[in-house]
mmCIF file of C-alpha atoms and ligand atoms in Angstrom:
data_model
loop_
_atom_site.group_PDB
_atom_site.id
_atom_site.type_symbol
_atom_site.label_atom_id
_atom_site.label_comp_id
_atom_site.label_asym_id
_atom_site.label_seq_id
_atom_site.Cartn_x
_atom_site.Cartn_y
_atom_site.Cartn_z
ATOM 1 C CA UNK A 1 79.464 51.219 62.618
ATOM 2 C CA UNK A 2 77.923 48.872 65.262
ATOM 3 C CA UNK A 3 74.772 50.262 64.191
ATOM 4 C CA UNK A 4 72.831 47.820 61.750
ATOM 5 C CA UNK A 5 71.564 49.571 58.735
ATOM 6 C CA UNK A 6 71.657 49.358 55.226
ATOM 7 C CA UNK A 7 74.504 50.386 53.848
ATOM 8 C CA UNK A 8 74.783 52.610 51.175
ATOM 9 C CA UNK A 9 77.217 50.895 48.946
ATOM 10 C CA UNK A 10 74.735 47.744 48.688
ATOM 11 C CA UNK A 11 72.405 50.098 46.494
ATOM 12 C CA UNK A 12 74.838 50.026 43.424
ATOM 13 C CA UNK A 13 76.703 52.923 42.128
ATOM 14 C CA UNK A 14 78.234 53.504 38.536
ATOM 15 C CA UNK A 15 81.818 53.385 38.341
ATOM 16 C CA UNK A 16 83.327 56.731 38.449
ATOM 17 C CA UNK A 17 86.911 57.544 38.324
ATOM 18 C CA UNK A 18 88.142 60.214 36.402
ATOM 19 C CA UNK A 19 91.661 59.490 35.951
ATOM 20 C CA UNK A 20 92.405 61.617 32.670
ATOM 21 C CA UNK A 21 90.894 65.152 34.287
ATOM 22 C CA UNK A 22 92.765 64.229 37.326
ATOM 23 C CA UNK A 23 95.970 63.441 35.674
ATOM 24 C CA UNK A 24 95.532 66.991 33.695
ATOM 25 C CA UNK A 25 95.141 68.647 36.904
ATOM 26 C CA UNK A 26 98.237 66.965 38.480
ATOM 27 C CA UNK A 27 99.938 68.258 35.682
ATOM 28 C CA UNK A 28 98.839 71.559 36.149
ATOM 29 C CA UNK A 29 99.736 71.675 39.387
ATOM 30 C CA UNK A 30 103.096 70.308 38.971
ATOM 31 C CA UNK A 31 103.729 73.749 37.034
ATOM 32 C CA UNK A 32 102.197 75.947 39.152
ATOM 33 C CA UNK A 33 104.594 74.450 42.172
ATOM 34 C CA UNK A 34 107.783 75.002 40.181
ATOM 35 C CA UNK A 35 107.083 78.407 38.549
ATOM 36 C CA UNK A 36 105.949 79.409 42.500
ATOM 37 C CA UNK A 37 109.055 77.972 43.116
ATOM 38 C CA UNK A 38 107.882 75.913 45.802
ATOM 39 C CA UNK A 39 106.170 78.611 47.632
ATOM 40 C CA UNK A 40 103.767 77.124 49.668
ATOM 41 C CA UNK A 41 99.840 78.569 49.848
ATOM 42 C CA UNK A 42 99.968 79.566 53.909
ATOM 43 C CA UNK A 43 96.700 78.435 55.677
ATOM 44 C CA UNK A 44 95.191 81.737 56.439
ATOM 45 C CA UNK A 45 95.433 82.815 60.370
ATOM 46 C CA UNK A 46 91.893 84.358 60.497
ATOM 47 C CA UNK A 47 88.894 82.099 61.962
ATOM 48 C CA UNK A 48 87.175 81.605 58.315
ATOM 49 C CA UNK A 49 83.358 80.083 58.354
ATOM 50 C CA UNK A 50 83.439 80.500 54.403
ATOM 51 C CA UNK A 51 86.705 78.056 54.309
ATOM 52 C CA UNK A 52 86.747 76.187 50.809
ATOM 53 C CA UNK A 53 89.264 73.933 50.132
ATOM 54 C CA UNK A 54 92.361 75.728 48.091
ATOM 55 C CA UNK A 55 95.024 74.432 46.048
ATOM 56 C CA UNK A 56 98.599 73.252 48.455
ATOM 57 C CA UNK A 57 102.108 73.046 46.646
ATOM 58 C CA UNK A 58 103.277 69.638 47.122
ATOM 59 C CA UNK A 59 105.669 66.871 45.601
ATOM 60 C CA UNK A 60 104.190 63.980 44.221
ATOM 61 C CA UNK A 61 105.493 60.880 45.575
ATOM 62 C CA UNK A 62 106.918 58.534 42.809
ATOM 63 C CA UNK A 63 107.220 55.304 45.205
ATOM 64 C CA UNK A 64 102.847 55.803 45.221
ATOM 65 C CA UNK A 65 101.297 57.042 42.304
ATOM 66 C CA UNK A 66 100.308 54.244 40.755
ATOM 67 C CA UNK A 67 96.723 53.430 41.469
ATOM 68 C CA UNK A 68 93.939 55.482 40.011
ATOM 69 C CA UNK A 69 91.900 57.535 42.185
ATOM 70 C CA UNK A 70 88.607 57.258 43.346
ATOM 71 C CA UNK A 71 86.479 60.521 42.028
ATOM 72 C CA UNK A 72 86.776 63.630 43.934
ATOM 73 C CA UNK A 73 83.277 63.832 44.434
ATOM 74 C CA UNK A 74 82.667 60.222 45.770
ATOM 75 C CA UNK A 75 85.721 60.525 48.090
ATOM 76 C CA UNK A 76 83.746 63.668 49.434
ATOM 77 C CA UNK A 77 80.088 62.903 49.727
ATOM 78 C CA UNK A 78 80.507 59.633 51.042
ATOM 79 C CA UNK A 79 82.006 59.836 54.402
ATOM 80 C CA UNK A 80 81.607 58.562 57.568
ATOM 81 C CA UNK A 81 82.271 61.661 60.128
ATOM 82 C CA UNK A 82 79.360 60.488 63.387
ATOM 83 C CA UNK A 83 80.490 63.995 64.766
ATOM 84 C CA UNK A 84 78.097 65.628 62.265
ATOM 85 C CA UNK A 85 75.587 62.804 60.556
ATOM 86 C CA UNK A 86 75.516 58.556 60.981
ATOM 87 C CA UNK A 87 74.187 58.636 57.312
ATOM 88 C CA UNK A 88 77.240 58.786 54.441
ATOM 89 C CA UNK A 89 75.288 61.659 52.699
ATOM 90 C CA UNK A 90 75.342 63.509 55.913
ATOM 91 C CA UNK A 91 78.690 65.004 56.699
ATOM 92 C CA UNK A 92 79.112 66.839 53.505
ATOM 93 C CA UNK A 93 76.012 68.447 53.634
ATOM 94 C CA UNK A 94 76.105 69.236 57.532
ATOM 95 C CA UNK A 95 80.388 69.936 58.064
ATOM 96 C CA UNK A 96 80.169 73.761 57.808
ATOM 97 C CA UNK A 97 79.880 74.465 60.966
ATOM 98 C CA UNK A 98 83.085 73.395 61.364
ATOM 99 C CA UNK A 99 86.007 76.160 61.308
ATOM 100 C CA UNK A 100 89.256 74.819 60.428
ATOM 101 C CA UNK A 101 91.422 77.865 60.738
ATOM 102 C CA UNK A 102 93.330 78.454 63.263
ATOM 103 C CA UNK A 103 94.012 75.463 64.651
ATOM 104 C CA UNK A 104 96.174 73.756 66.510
ATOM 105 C CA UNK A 105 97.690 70.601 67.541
ATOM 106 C CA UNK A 106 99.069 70.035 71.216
ATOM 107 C CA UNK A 107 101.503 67.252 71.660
ATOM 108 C CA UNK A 108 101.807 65.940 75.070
ATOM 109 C CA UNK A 109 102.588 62.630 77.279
ATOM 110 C CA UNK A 110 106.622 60.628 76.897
ATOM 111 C CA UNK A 111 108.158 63.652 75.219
ATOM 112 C CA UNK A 112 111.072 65.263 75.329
ATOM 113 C CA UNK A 113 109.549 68.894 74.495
ATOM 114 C CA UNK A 114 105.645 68.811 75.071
ATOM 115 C CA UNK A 115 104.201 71.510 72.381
ATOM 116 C CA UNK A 116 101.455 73.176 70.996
ATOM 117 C CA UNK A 117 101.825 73.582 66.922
ATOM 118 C CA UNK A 118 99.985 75.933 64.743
ATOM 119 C CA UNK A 119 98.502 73.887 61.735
ATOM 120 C CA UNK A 120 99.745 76.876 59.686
ATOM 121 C CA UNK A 121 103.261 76.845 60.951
ATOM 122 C CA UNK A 122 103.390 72.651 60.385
ATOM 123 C CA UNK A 123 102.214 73.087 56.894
ATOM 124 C CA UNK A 124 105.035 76.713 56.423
ATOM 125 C CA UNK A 125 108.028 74.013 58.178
ATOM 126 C CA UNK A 126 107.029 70.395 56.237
ATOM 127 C CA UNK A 127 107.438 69.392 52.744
ATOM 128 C CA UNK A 128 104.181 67.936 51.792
ATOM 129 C CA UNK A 129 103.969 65.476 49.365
ATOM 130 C CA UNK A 130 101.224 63.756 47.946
ATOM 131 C CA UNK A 131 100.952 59.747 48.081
ATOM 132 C CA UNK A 132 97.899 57.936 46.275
ATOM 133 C CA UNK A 133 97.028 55.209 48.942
ATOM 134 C CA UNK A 134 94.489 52.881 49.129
ATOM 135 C CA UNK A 135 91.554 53.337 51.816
ATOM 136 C CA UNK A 136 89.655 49.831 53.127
ATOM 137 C CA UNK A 137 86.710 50.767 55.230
ATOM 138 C CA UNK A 138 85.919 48.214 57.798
ATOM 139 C CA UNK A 139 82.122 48.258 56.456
ATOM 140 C CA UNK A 140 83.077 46.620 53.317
ATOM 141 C CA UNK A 141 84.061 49.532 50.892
ATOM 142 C CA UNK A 142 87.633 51.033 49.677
ATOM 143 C CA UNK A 143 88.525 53.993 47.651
ATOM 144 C CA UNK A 144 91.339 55.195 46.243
ATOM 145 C CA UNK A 145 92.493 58.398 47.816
ATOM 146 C CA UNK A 146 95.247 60.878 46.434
ATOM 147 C CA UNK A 147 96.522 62.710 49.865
ATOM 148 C CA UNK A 148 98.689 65.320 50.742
ATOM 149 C CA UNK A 149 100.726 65.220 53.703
ATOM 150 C CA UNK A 150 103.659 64.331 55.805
ATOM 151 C CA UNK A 151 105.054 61.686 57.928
ATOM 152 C CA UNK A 152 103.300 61.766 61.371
ATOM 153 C CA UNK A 153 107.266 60.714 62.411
ATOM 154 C CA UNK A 154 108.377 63.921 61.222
ATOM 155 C CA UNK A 155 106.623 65.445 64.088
ATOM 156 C CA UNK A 156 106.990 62.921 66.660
ATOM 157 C CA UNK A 157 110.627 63.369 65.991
ATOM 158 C CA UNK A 158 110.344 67.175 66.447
ATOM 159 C CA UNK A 159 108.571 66.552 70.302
ATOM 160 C CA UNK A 160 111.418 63.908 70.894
ATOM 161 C CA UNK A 161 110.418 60.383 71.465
ATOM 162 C CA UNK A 162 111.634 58.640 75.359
ATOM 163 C CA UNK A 163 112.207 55.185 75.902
ATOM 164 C CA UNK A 164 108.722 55.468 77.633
ATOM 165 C CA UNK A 165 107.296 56.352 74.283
ATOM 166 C CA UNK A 166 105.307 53.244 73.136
ATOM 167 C CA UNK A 167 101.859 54.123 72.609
ATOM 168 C CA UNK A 168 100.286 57.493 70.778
ATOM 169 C CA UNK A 169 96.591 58.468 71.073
ATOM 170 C CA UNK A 170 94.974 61.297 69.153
ATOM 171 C CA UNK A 171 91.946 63.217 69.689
ATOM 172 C CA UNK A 172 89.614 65.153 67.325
ATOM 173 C CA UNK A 173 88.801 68.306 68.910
ATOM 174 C CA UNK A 174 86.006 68.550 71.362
ATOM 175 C CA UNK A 175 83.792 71.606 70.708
ATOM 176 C CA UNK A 176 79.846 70.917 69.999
ATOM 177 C CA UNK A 177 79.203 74.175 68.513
ATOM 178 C CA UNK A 178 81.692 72.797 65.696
ATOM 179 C CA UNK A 179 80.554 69.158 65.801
ATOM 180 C CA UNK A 180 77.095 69.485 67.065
ATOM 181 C CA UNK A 181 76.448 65.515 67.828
ATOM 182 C CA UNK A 182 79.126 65.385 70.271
ATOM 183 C CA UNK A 183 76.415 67.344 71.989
ATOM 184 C CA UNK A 184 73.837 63.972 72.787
ATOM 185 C CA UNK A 185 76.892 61.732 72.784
ATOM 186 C CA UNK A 186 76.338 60.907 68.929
ATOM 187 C CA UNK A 187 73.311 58.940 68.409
ATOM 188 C CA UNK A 188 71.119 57.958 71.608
ATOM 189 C CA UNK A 189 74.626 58.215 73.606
ATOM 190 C CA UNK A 190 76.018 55.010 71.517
ATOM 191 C CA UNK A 191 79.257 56.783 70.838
ATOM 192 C CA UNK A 192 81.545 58.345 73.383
ATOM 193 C CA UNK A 193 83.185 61.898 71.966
ATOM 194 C CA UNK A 194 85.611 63.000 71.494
ATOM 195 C CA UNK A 195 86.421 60.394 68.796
ATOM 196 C CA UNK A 196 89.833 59.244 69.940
ATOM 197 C CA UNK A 197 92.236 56.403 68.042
ATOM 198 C CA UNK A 198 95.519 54.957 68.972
ATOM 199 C CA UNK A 199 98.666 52.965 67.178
ATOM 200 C CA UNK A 200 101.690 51.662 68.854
ATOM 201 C CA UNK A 201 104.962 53.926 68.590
ATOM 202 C CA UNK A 202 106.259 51.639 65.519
ATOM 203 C CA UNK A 203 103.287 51.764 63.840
ATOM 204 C CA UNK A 204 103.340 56.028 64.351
ATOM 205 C CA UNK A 205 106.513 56.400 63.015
ATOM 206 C CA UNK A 206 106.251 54.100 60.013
ATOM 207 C CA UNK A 207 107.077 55.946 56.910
ATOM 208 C CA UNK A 208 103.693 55.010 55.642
ATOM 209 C CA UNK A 209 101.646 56.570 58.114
ATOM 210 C CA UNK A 210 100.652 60.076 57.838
ATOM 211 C CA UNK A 211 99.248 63.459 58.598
ATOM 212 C CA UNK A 212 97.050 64.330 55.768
ATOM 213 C CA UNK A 213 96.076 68.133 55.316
ATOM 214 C CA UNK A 214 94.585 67.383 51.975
ATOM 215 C CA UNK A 215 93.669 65.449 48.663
ATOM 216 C CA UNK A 216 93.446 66.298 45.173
ATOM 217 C CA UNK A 217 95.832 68.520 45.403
ATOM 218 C CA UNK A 218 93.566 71.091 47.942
ATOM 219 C CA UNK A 219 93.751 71.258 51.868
ATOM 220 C CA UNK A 220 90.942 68.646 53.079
ATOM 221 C CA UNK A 221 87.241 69.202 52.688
ATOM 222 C CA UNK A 222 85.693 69.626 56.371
ATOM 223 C CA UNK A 223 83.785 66.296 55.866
ATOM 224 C CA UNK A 224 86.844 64.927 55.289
ATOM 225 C CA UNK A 225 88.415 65.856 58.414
ATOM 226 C CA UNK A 226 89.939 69.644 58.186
ATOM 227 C CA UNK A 227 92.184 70.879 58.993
ATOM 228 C CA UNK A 228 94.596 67.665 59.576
ATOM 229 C CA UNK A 229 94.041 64.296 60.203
ATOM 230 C CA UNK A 230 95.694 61.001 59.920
ATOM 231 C CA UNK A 231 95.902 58.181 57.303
ATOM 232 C CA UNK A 232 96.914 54.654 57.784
ATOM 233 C CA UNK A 233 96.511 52.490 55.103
ATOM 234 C CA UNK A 234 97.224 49.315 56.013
ATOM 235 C CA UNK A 235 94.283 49.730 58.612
ATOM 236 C CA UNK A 236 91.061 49.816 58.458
ATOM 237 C CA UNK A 237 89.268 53.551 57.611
ATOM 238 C CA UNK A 238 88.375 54.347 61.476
ATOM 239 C CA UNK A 239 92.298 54.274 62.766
ATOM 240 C CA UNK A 240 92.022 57.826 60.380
ATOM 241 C CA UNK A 241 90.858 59.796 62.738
ATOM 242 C CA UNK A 242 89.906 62.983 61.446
ATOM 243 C CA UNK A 243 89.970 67.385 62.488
ATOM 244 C CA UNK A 244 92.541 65.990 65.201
ATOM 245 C CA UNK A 245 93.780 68.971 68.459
ATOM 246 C CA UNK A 246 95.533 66.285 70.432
ATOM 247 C CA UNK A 247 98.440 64.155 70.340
ATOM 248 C CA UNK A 248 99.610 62.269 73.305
ATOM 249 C CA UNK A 249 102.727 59.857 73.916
ATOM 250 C CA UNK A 250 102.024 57.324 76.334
ATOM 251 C CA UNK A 251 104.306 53.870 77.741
ATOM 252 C CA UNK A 252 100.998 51.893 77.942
ATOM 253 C CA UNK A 253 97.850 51.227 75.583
ATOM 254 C CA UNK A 254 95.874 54.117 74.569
ATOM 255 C CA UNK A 255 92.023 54.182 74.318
ATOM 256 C CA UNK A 256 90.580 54.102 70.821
ATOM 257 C CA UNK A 257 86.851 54.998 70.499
ATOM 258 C CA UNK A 258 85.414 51.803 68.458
ATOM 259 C CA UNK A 259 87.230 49.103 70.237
ATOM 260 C CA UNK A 260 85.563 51.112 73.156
ATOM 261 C CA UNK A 261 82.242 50.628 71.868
ATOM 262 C CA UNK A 262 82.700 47.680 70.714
ATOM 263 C CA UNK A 263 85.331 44.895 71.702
ATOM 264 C CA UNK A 264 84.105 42.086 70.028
ATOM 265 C CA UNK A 265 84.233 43.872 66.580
ATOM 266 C CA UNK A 266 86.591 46.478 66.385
ATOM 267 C CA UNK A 267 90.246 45.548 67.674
ATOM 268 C CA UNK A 268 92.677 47.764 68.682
ATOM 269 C CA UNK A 269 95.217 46.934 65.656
ATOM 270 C CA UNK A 270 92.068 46.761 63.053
ATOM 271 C CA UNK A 271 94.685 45.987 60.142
ATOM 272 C CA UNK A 272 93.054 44.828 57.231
ATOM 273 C CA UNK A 273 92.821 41.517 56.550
ATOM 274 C CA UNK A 274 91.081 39.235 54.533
ATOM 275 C CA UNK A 275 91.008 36.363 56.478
ATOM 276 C CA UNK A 276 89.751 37.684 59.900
ATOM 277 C CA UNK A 277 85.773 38.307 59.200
ATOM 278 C CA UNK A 278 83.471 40.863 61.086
ATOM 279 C CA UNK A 279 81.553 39.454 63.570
ATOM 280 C CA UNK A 280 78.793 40.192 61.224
ATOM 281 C CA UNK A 281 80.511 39.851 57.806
ATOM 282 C CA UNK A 282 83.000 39.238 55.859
ATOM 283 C CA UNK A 283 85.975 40.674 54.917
ATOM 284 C CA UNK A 284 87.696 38.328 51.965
ATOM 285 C CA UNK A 285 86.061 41.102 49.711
ATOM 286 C CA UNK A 286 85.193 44.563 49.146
ATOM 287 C CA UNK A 287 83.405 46.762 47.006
ATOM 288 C CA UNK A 288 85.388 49.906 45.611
ATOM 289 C CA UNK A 289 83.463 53.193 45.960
ATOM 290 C CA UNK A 290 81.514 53.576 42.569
ATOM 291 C CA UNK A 291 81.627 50.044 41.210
ATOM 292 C CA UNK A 292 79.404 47.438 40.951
ATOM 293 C CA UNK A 293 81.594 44.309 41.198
ATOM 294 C CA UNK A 294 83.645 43.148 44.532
ATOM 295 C CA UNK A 295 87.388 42.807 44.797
ATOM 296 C CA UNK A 296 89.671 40.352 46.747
ATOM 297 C CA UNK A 297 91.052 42.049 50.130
ATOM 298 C CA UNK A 298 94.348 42.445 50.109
ATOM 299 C CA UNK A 299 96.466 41.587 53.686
ATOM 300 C CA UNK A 300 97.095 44.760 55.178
ATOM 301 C CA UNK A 301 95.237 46.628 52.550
ATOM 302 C CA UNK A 302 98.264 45.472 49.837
ATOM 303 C CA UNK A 303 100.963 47.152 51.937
ATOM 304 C CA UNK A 304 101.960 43.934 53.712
ATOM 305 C CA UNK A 305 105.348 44.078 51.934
ATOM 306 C CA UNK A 306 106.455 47.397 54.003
ATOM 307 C CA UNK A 307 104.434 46.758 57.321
ATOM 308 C CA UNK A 308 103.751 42.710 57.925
ATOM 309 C CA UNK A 309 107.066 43.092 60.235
ATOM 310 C CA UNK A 310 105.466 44.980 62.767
ATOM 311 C CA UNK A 311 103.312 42.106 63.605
ATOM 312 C CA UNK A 312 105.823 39.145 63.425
ATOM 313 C CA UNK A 313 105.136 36.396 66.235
ATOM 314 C CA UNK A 314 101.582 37.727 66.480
ATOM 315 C CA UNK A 315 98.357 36.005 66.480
ATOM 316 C CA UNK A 316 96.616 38.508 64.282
ATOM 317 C CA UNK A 317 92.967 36.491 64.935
ATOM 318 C CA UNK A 318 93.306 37.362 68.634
ATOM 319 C CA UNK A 319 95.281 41.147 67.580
ATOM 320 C CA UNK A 320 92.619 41.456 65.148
HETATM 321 N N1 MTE B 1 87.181 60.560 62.746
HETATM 322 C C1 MTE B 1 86.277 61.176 63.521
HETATM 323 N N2 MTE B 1 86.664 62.174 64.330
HETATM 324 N N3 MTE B 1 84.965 60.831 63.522
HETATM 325 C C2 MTE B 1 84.510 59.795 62.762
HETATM 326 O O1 MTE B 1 83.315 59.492 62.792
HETATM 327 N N4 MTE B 1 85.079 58.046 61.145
HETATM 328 C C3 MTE B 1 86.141 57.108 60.790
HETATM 329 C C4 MTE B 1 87.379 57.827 60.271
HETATM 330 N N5 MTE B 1 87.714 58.950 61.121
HETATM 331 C C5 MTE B 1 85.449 59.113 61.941
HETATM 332 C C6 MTE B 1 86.795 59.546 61.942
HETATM 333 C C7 MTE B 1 85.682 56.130 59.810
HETATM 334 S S1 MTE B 1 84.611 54.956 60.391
HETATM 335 C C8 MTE B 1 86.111 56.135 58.532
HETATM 336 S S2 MTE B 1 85.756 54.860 57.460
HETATM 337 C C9 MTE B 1 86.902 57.251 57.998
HETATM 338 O O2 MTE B 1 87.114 58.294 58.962
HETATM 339 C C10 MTE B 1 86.181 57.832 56.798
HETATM 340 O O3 MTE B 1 86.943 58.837 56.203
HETATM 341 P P1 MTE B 1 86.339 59.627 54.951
HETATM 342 O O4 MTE B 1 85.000 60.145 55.343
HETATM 343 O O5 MTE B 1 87.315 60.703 54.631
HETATM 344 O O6 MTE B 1 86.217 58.608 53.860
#
C-alpha cells in the first residue's frame, strides 16, 4: 500500500450489484438450511488442490442485512492479497496454489488452555451466521461484503482469557510453496512475511468482530483469504488479515505488518475515519467498488454507534 501506483479504482468501473439474484439465492439457501435441518456442509479433511468454494449452512443475521452487496465477482477479483500479486487482478488469478484444507489454527500466549483447532472442527462446533458488513479499504475504496462467520470472542472464550490478556496478534500462515512471494520478502523485500495484524483484547472480543470462513453463502475464495480469516469493520481493510494459522494472547502491544512498514501511514488502531487523512490522501471520501461517483466516509466505517466507546478519552489523530 506504501507503494505509489495507480490505482485501479481511479480507471472507472460500472456499477454492479446484483441485489435481486443475490436475494434469490439467499432465499434458496435459507431452504436448503432448514430442510438439512441445520446440518452443516463439513470442510473436507483431505489436502484438496482442486478446492472450490461450496455452499455453508448458516443463519442470516437480522441486526445486518440491510445494505446491498457488492457483486460476487468484484468482491473476488479485486483483492489485495501481496502474498500472491501487488496488482488487484493478481490474487485471483495466482491463489491456487494455495491449499486450504486441513488447516489449522493454534492459539497461544495469556491463555488459560493454549490449543491447536482444526478449521473443520471450529466450523462442526460454531453456529455461523452471515452478517452483511461494510468493508473501507484504506486506499480509498469500500465494498459491501455478505460474510459468514462467527465471533472471534467465541473462541477466545473457549482458550480462556487472563487478566494478562490485553493484546491479540494473528498470523497468516508462513509456507512459500503456498504463498510464493513470501519467498523474496514480497516485492524487492518491502514487506516483511508473514503478514501479521493485531487489535487490543476489547476490540477482539467485540461482538462485531469476526472470523469469516466465507461470503455469499460459500466458504471463502482463496484470494479472499481461505480457509478463515478475520473481519473488522469499523477498521480499515488491512486489520482483515487473511488464510490466518496463528493466534496469540499477549499483555503488551502486538506487531502488525503495515504499521511496521510504515509508521507514519498506517497506525496501529487504523479505524476509519473521515477526518484523519493519509499522509498522501484523503479520506473524507471513498469510492464503492463498481461505481463511478464518491461517497462521504462514515466514522468508524458507520459502526460508530456500537464501537466509538472503545476509544473514549482518546486522541484518535495521534491513535490514528
Ligand atoms: N492479509 C494477508 N495475509 N495479506 C494481505 O496482503 N491485505 C489486506 C487484508 N488482509 C492482506 C491481508 C488488505 S490491504 C486488504 S484491503 C484486505 O485484506 C483485502 O481483502 P479482500 O481482498 O478480501 O478484499
Amino acid at each position: 500500500m506504501h507503494i505509489i501506483k495507480t490505482k485501479a479504482w481511479q480507471l472507472g468501473e460500472k456499477s454492479v450489484t446484483d441485489e435481486k439474484i443475490y436475494n434469490e439465492r439467499r432465499r434458496l439457501m435459507k431452504m436448503a438450511a432448514i430442510a438439512g435441518a441445520g446440518a452443516m456442509v463439513p470442510f473436507s479433511l483431505k489436502a484438496s488442490a482442486t478446492y472450490v468454494p461450496r455452499a455453508l449452512s448458516f443463519a442470516p443475521n437480522k441486526a445486518y442485512r440491510d445494505l446491498s452487496p457488492t457483486e460476487y465477482e468484484k468482491i473476488t477479483t479485486y483483492n489485495n492479497f501481496y502474498e500472491f500479486s501487488l496488482s488487484k487482478e493478481g490474487p485471483s488469478k495466482l491463489a491456487h496454489t494455495l491449499i486450504p484444507e486441513p488447516w489449522t489454527i493454534e492459539i497461544s500466549g495469556e491463555v488459560e488452555k493454549p490449543m491447536t483447532v482444526d478449521v473443520a472442527q471450529i466450523l462442526a462446533k460454531y453456529p455461523l451466521e452471515e452478517r452483511i458488513y461494510r468493508f473501507r479499504c484504506v486506499e480509498g475504496w469500500s465494498m459491501v461484503v455478505p460474510w459468514i462467520g462467527f465471533e472471534l470472542s467465541c473462541l477466545l472464550k473457549k482458550a480462556g482469557l487472563t487478566s494478562q490478556s490485553k493484546f491479540v496478534q494473528f498470523q497468516t500462515k508462513y509456507d512459500p510453496q503456498m504463498f510464493p512471494e513470501q519467498k523474496s520478502e514480497g516485492f524487492f523485500g518491502n514487506i516483511p512475511f508473514p503478514y501479521v495484524e493485531g487489535l487490543r483484547i476489547d476490540e477482539a472480543m467485540h461482538p462485531l468482530t469476526l472470523l469469516s470462513v466465507g461470503l455469499y453463502g460459500k466458504t471463502l475464495p482463496k484470494q479472499n483469504g481461505a480457509p478463515i480469516r478475520l473481519v473488522v469493520p469499523w477498521k480499515y481493510g488491512f486489520k482483515s488479515i487473511k488464510s490466518i494459522t496463528k493466534i496469540h494472547v499477549s499483555a503488551s502491544m502486538t506487531r502488525s505488518t503495515w504499521n511496521e512498514v510504515n509508521p507514519r501511514e498506517y497506525g496501529f488502531y487504523s479505524n476509519v475515519n473521515p477526518d484523519v487523512d493519509h499522509p498522501r490522501w484523503s479520506q473524507a471520501k471513498e469510492r464503492p467498488l463498481g461505481e463511478f461517483f464518491k461517497q462521504k466516509t462514515q466514522h468508524f466505517n458507520g459502526y460508530a454507534d456500537e464501537v466509538s466507546h472503545l476509544y473514549t478519552g482518546m486522541d484518535l489523530r495521534k491513535h490514528f
